[in-house]
Structures are given as C-alpha cells and as structure tokens.
Amino acid sequence: MTNKKGLLIVLSGPSGCGKGTMVKELLKRGDCAVSVSATTRSPRVGEENDVDYHFLTEDQFSKLIEEDAFLEHAGYVGHRYGTLKKEVETLRSEGKHVILEIEVQGAFQIREKCPEAVLIFTVPPTIDELRRRLHKRGTESDEVIEERISRAKAELPLARKYDYIILNDALEDAVADFGNVLRAEQLRPEFLEDKIGEMEQC
Ligand code: 5GP
C-alpha cells in the first residue's frame, strides 16, 4: 500500500507560457486535480466563477485572510491571488495529486509551509514566443502584456530555486516531462513509507 495522500505540486511560470493548457492535459490522467484559487481580478471572457477561479471582491479576499483560510496568497500585476487551505486538503485526502498553478511568491510560501511540495517551473522557448502567445490569447491590453513580460523576466532567475524546470515548447513533450517528474516523486522513500513499514512488520 502506498501513502494515501496525493502529492502537492506547485506549477509556476510566466503568465501566458501555456501552464493552463498543460494543466488541462494533465487532468485527463485522472489521478491529478487542480486547486481552484481565489482572485480579485475580473473574469476573462469564457471564465466561470468557482471553476476557473473563485472571483472575489477585495473585501471578501481580506476577510478570508483574517480567517486564515489561505495556504498562501500574493499580489500579481495589480490583483490578489490565493490558495484555499480547504480546497487543497479535501483533494489531497481523496488521494489526488493536487496541482497549484501559482506565481513565485506563493510557491515559496508553500515550500515553507509544506516542505513535501514539489516545485516545478515552466519556461517558454523564448521571451519573444511568450509575447506572441500573450498577444494570441488576446485577453490583455498591450500595456498589461508588457507588464506581464517584465514580471516574467524578473522572475526567471527564481526558476533555479525550483525542484524541476520544464520547457514548454511542444505541449506533448511538456506533459510527458510532467508525468516523469510525478513518477519519480512517487518513488521517493517518503512516498513509499507505508509499504516499507508494512514489510518491516513481517
Ligand atoms: P492570471 O491572471 O493570468 O490567471 O494569473 C496570473 C498569475 O497568478 C499566474 O502566474 C498564476 O499562476 C498566478 N496565480 C493563480 N492563482 C494563484 C494563487 O492562488 N496564488 C498565487 N500566489 N498565484 C496564483
């Protein structure tokens, strides 16, 4: 028997580098779930409340901070984002590997609070390609796109502090790399503690 709790996986990387598309593919595996974050930003066209995010007002977000409801929270280009403790715990206790698609400040808060978390940073092939993808998405103004590019460049050195870096060029390769990381993490002694303990009893 393996450890029943699923892995906690942090997935960071520049906004627009294809994390969302990658996560959609990963959910098809059946053993992964994504934690729905709270945010104060407005929904984009096609985004649904409680599916893509829990869209909250500033007051609602502040109240949740007071109630200590967040595992982590951070500001990103003028808005606040946070991971709800309840959401993560429910999914992990169901045995799912929980993916947190979050930015770097939040990722390091998670590492502090949950040292067992696996931190993965995704990078686009080039900054020009990132800009092209953000324009193609067409959900932000040119000004916001440039703000997001600046933020991406500033955060790039932090990729070195993650456990793994996945190059998101061809989607199927990035998804396969993610699967390999997941498999390797499941072969760690901590994950197989129950199994070893059981055999020691015999
Ligand atoms: P977007 O507005 O493009 O959906 O997200 C902007 C950035 O916020 C992305 O890098 C995304 O990964 C990050 N983000 C989304 N949810 C959370 C969260 O709960 N916590 C933190 N720290 N970052 C988040």
Short mmCIF file of C-alpha atoms and ligand atoms in Angstrom, two decimals:
data_model
loop_
_atom_site.label_atom_id
_atom_site.label_comp_id
_atom_site.label_asym_id
_atom_site.label_seq_id
_atom_site.Cartn_x
_atom_site.Cartn_y
_atom_site.Cartn_z
CA MET A 1 0.00 0.00 0.00
CA THR A 2 1.36 3.45 -0.83
CA ASN A 3 0.91 6.66 1.09
CA LYS A 4 -2.79 7.53 0.59
CA LYS A 5 -2.34 11.29 0.42
CA GLY A 6 -1.63 12.63 -3.04
CA LEU A 7 1.38 14.76 -3.94
CA LEU A 8 1.28 18.53 -3.69
CA ILE A 9 2.65 20.02 -6.91
CA VAL A 10 3.34 23.68 -7.49
CA LEU A 11 3.40 24.74 -11.13
CA SER A 12 4.77 28.21 -11.81
CA GLY A 13 5.96 30.02 -14.88
CA PRO A 14 5.29 33.19 -16.81
CA SER A 15 1.67 34.05 -17.42
CA GLY A 16 0.89 33.00 -20.99
CA CYS A 17 3.56 30.29 -21.24
CA GLY A 18 0.91 27.60 -21.55
CA LYS A 19 0.51 26.38 -17.96
CA GLY A 20 -3.27 26.38 -18.28
CA THR A 21 -3.20 24.22 -21.42
CA MET A 22 -0.72 21.90 -19.76
CA VAL A 23 -2.94 21.52 -16.69
CA LYS A 24 -5.95 20.71 -18.89
CA GLU A 25 -3.97 17.83 -20.43
CA LEU A 26 -2.76 16.63 -17.02
CA LEU A 27 -6.30 16.43 -15.68
CA LYS A 28 -7.02 13.80 -18.33
CA ARG A 29 -4.67 11.44 -16.42
CA GLY A 30 -7.38 11.00 -13.76
CA ASP A 31 -5.01 10.99 -10.75
CA CYS A 32 -4.47 14.77 -10.67
CA ALA A 33 -6.74 17.61 -9.60
CA VAL A 34 -6.27 21.33 -9.74
CA SER A 35 -6.98 23.56 -6.78
CA VAL A 36 -9.29 26.45 -7.72
CA SER A 37 -7.70 29.67 -6.45
CA ALA A 38 -9.36 32.84 -5.23
CA THR A 39 -8.62 36.10 -7.02
CA THR A 40 -9.70 39.73 -7.02
CA ARG A 41 -9.21 40.11 -10.78
CA SER A 42 -12.24 40.15 -13.09
CA PRO A 43 -13.19 37.05 -15.06
CA ARG A 44 -11.93 36.90 -18.65
CA VAL A 45 -14.34 36.03 -21.43
CA GLY A 46 -15.24 32.35 -21.06
CA GLU A 47 -14.04 32.07 -17.45
CA GLU A 48 -16.53 30.70 -14.93
CA ASN A 49 -16.81 31.51 -11.24
CA ASP A 50 -15.82 28.59 -8.95
CA VAL A 51 -14.45 26.69 -11.98
CA ASP A 52 -11.54 28.81 -13.22
CA TYR A 53 -11.26 30.88 -10.04
CA HIS A 54 -13.37 31.90 -7.07
CA PHE A 55 -13.79 35.53 -8.18
CA LEU A 56 -13.93 37.71 -5.05
CA THR A 57 -14.14 41.36 -4.11
CA GLU A 58 -11.24 42.98 -2.22
CA ASP A 59 -13.33 42.84 0.98
CA GLN A 60 -14.14 39.16 0.59
CA PHE A 61 -10.46 38.40 -0.05
CA SER A 62 -9.35 40.41 3.02
CA LYS A 63 -11.92 38.62 5.18
CA LEU A 64 -10.52 35.23 4.14
CA ILE A 65 -7.01 36.42 5.06
CA GLU A 66 -8.31 37.41 8.52
CA GLU A 67 -9.92 33.98 8.88
CA ASP A 68 -6.56 32.33 7.99
CA ALA A 69 -8.29 30.50 5.15
CA PHE A 70 -5.32 30.70 2.76
CA LEU A 71 -2.38 28.30 2.47
CA GLU A 72 -0.65 31.14 0.61
CA HIS A 73 -1.60 34.40 -1.06
CA ALA A 74 0.21 37.03 -3.12
CA GLY A 75 -0.22 40.10 -5.31
CA TYR A 76 0.32 39.84 -9.05
CA VAL A 77 0.17 42.77 -11.50
CA GLY A 78 -2.43 44.72 -9.52
CA HIS A 79 -4.56 41.86 -8.22
CA ARG A 80 -4.55 39.37 -5.37
CA TYR A 81 -4.49 35.60 -5.70
CA GLY A 82 -4.64 32.88 -3.06
CA THR A 83 -4.83 29.12 -2.50
CA LEU A 84 -7.56 28.00 -0.12
CA LYS A 85 -6.47 25.50 2.57
CA LYS A 86 -9.82 23.71 2.48
CA GLU A 87 -9.66 23.12 -1.26
CA VAL A 88 -6.19 21.53 -1.11
CA GLU A 89 -6.87 19.36 1.93
CA THR A 90 -10.11 17.95 0.51
CA LEU A 91 -8.49 16.97 -2.79
CA ARG A 92 -5.36 15.52 -1.18
CA SER A 93 -7.32 13.41 1.27
CA GLU A 94 -9.18 11.97 -1.74
CA GLY A 95 -5.76 10.69 -2.87
CA LYS A 96 -5.42 13.11 -5.79
CA HIS A 97 -2.14 14.75 -6.72
CA VAL A 98 -3.05 18.41 -6.29
CA ILE A 99 -1.66 20.95 -8.74
CA LEU A 100 -1.34 24.58 -7.64
CA GLU A 101 -0.90 26.81 -10.66
CA ILE A 102 0.59 29.78 -8.83
CA GLU A 103 3.23 32.50 -9.14
CA VAL A 104 6.63 32.53 -7.42
CA GLN A 105 5.92 34.34 -4.12
CA GLY A 106 3.11 31.88 -3.41
CA ALA A 107 5.32 28.95 -4.45
CA PHE A 108 7.94 29.79 -1.83
CA GLN A 109 5.26 30.25 0.85
CA ILE A 110 4.09 26.72 0.00
CA ARG A 111 7.64 25.37 0.28
CA GLU A 112 7.86 26.87 3.80
CA LYS A 113 4.52 25.51 4.95
CA CYS A 114 4.56 22.18 3.09
CA PRO A 115 8.20 21.06 2.65
CA GLU A 116 6.99 17.93 0.86
CA ALA A 117 5.62 20.03 -2.04
CA VAL A 118 7.24 19.53 -5.46
CA LEU A 119 8.02 22.82 -7.19
CA ILE A 120 8.01 22.85 -10.99
CA PHE A 121 8.80 25.93 -13.09
CA THR A 122 7.69 26.01 -16.73
CA VAL A 123 9.52 28.19 -19.23
CA PRO A 124 8.56 29.22 -22.77
CA PRO A 125 11.12 28.56 -25.55
CA THR A 126 11.92 32.30 -25.77
CA ILE A 127 10.62 35.63 -24.42
CA ASP A 128 9.52 36.55 -27.96
CA GLU A 129 7.44 33.38 -28.10
CA LEU A 130 5.89 34.28 -24.74
CA ARG A 131 4.95 37.72 -26.09
CA ARG A 132 3.47 36.08 -29.19
CA ARG A 133 1.37 33.67 -27.06
CA LEU A 134 0.07 36.51 -24.86
CA HIS A 135 -0.96 38.53 -27.94
CA LYS A 136 -2.59 35.45 -29.47
CA ARG A 137 -4.60 34.89 -26.27
CA GLY A 138 -5.94 38.40 -26.77
CA THR A 139 -7.25 38.81 -23.22
CA GLU A 140 -4.95 41.66 -22.09
CA SER A 141 -4.11 45.11 -23.37
CA ASP A 142 -0.64 45.76 -24.85
CA GLU A 143 0.28 47.59 -21.65
CA VAL A 144 -0.68 44.67 -19.39
CA ILE A 145 1.12 42.25 -21.73
CA GLU A 146 4.34 44.27 -21.37
CA GLU A 147 3.86 44.34 -17.57
CA ARG A 148 3.49 40.56 -17.59
CA ILE A 149 6.61 40.20 -19.80
CA SER A 150 8.62 42.37 -17.37
CA ARG A 151 7.37 40.31 -14.46
CA ALA A 152 8.29 37.10 -16.32
CA LYS A 153 11.85 38.35 -16.94
CA ALA A 154 12.24 39.41 -13.30
CA GLU A 155 11.05 36.00 -12.08
CA LEU A 156 13.18 33.90 -14.42
CA PRO A 157 16.25 33.70 -12.11
CA LEU A 158 13.99 32.20 -9.42
CA ALA A 159 13.47 29.16 -11.64
CA ARG A 160 16.83 27.95 -10.27
CA LYS A 161 15.27 27.55 -6.82
CA TYR A 162 12.59 25.15 -8.04
CA ASP A 163 12.95 21.36 -7.95
CA TYR A 164 12.39 20.96 -11.71
CA ILE A 165 12.22 23.12 -14.83
CA ILE A 166 10.03 22.04 -17.75
CA LEU A 167 10.48 23.65 -21.16
CA ASN A 168 7.02 24.22 -22.61
CA ASP A 169 7.72 24.18 -26.35
CA ALA A 170 5.77 21.20 -27.71
CA LEU A 171 2.83 20.55 -25.37
CA GLU A 172 3.06 16.74 -25.56
CA ASP A 173 6.74 16.83 -24.50
CA ALA A 174 5.97 19.15 -21.58
CA VAL A 175 3.11 16.89 -20.45
CA ALA A 176 5.36 13.82 -20.74
CA ASP A 177 8.06 15.56 -18.68
CA PHE A 178 5.49 16.38 -16.01
CA GLY A 179 4.44 12.71 -15.94
CA ASN A 180 8.10 11.67 -15.48
CA VAL A 181 8.50 14.05 -12.54
CA LEU A 182 5.34 12.71 -10.96
CA ARG A 183 6.54 9.12 -11.34
CA ALA A 184 9.98 9.90 -9.90
CA GLU A 185 8.41 11.68 -6.91
CA GLN A 186 6.24 8.63 -6.23
CA LEU A 187 9.39 6.52 -5.95
CA ARG A 188 10.79 8.63 -3.10
CA PRO A 189 11.14 6.84 0.25
CA GLU A 190 8.76 9.31 1.93
CA PHE A 191 6.03 8.37 -0.52
CA LEU A 192 6.58 4.64 -0.01
CA GLU A 193 6.94 4.78 3.79
CA ASP A 194 3.77 2.71 4.38
CA LYS A 195 4.99 -0.03 2.07
CA ILE A 196 8.41 -0.29 3.73
CA GLY A 197 6.86 -0.16 7.21
CA GLU A 198 4.44 -2.97 6.30
CA MET A 199 7.28 -5.18 5.05
CA GLU A 200 9.33 -4.48 8.18
CA GLN A 201 6.48 -5.88 10.30
CA CYS A 202 6.59 -9.27 8.53
P1 5GP B 1 -3.94 35.01 -14.38
O1 5GP B 1 -4.45 36.37 -14.04
O2 5GP B 1 -3.17 35.02 -15.70
O3 5GP B 1 -4.98 33.95 -14.31
O4 5GP B 1 -2.85 34.64 -13.28
C1 5GP B 1 -1.78 35.50 -13.01
C2 5GP B 1 -0.72 34.77 -12.19
O5 5GP B 1 -1.25 34.44 -10.91
C3 5GP B 1 -0.28 33.45 -12.83
O6 5GP B 1 1.13 33.36 -12.76
C4 5GP B 1 -0.94 32.41 -11.97
O7 5GP B 1 -0.18 31.22 -11.92
C5 5GP B 1 -0.93 33.10 -10.61
N1 5GP B 1 -1.91 32.55 -9.67
C6 5GP B 1 -3.12 32.00 -9.93
N2 5GP B 1 -3.69 31.56 -8.80
C7 5GP B 1 -2.83 31.85 -7.79
C8 5GP B 1 -2.86 31.62 -6.37
O8 5GP B 1 -3.78 31.06 -5.79
N3 5GP B 1 -1.78 32.06 -5.68
C9 5GP B 1 -0.72 32.68 -6.25
N4 5GP B 1 0.29 33.05 -5.46
N5 5GP B 1 -0.66 32.89 -7.58
C10 5GP B 1 -1.70 32.49 -8.34
#
